[in-house]
Amino acid sequence: MLNNVHFSFIIKSGGDNMKRKLSSFFYKLMVKGLAKALDSDVAPTPKKDDLITADEGAELSFIAFGDPQISALSPLRSARFYSALSDVENSGLNFDALVLAGDITEYGALCEYRMTARLINRVAKQFKKILIVPGNHDVRIRNFKKQLKRFNAFLGHVENAVQCGEDNYFYTGKINGYKFIMLGPDRNAFEASYLSDSQLDRIETELDRNETGKPVFIINHYPLKLTNGLPESWMGKGSWRGSVGAQSDRLKAIFERHGKIVYITGHLHYGISAFNYEDYGSYKCISLPTVGVLNHGLNSKLGQGYVFSVKGNRVTARGRCFCEGSYYESETDNAVIDFVC
């Protein structure tokens, strides 16, 4: 059932030959585990009677997922992501972007990135650009510089993916006249994210350059403090946990000075609910559920995410259970997020 796609992924990241052999061994186990899961009843299969629809008048359309968290030890993570991407494939539609808001892998392992690239490349041609940022699971247990090099190499093996910088995860770009700003940590942190003064200055500079008057989409793994249901949506612990952390107030101040910010994050693993969207006037916070791991909250369905359509300053995001192949009913909180920047 798994497509037999030729894929070469060898990275010389300072590891010895034994490490590369181990990585290859675990990757082969992951492929076998995924194939077994897809041939069994444990992997979800999206139905085809409620396909993803296109907004004909949209100037920008993209799909956004949080936290695939592909794991060398859990073939079900790969199977769920495979299923969600199958829903995209079933639609036969082309989109301007695929956005992945961090925690791409569980351990930041080479075999996990290799599997993720293989899964995405099945549908990469349906996206003009693929925009991916790291999360805490991608960076926290490894040498920062080596992991940045590994992440960039991974992006280089994903068709249509935009690569980050050689020295940091920050990058920007425009799609159909809309600016995207992609954030990432500037040093290792186990849970929160450290954003350096340099990165904060670059965010401000990029926002100063936005002369279009259109919304700016800022993608980061971590929400701001006390937004999107925090701390309740992060086990109810602390005022900063589950958030950007120490730089949250500074990032918030930048958003307030500029306005027309759509801040899209992951990390919380919270199913589509009242917490996914909050309007703070000058900036809007959208927290994505996880596509690969179990979601918290009353809505714990697998493979959740949003389909975005943008017309001028109006942004509409429709919640979808990609693993089932269906949109959420209107009575679900934030089944449809619709606002004007």
Tab-separated table of N, CA and C in Angstrom, residues 51 68 91 145 151-152 172 197 199 271 318 324 341:
chain	number	residue	atom	x	y	z
A	51	LEU	N	-14.954	15.508	0.426
A	51	LEU	CA	-13.598	15.894	0.066
A	51	LEU	C	-13.314	17.352	0.397
A	68	PRO	N	3.289	16.604	13.599
A	68	PRO	CA	3.262	15.217	13.120
A	68	PRO	C	3.968	14.273	14.099
A	91	SER	N	-8.400	14.748	-2.715
A	91	SER	CA	-9.087	15.949	-3.192
A	91	SER	C	-8.713	16.289	-4.630
A	145	LYS	N	23.767	23.197	16.602
A	145	LYS	CA	24.254	23.456	15.249
A	145	LYS	C	24.117	22.229	14.356
A	151	PHE	N	18.190	19.594	10.006
A	151	PHE	CA	16.858	20.097	9.637
A	151	PHE	C	16.888	20.702	8.237
A	152	ASN	N	17.930	21.462	7.951
A	152	ASN	CA	18.050	22.066	6.623
A	152	ASN	C	18.232	21.001	5.548
A	172	THR	N	11.832	33.996	5.702
A	172	THR	CA	10.623	34.689	5.272
A	172	THR	C	10.409	34.459	3.783
A	197	ASP	N	17.676	38.363	20.544
A	197	ASP	CA	17.419	39.756	20.182
A	197	ASP	C	17.507	39.932	18.673
A	199	GLN	N	16.824	37.740	16.295
A	199	GLN	CA	15.630	37.246	15.617
A	199	GLN	C	14.436	38.170	15.846
A	271	GLY	N	-7.390	19.341	20.670
A	271	GLY	CA	-8.331	19.173	19.580
A	271	GLY	C	-9.136	20.430	19.317
A	318	ARG	N	-11.147	26.430	7.951
A	318	ARG	CA	-12.143	25.402	8.227
A	318	ARG	C	-11.482	24.196	8.874
A	324	GLU	N	-10.278	11.179	8.949
A	324	GLU	CA	-11.614	10.668	8.620
A	324	GLU	C	-12.067	11.129	7.242
A	341	CYS	N	-8.588	41.056	9.118
A	341	CYS	CA	-7.445	41.711	9.746
A	341	CYS	C	-7.499	43.227	9.555
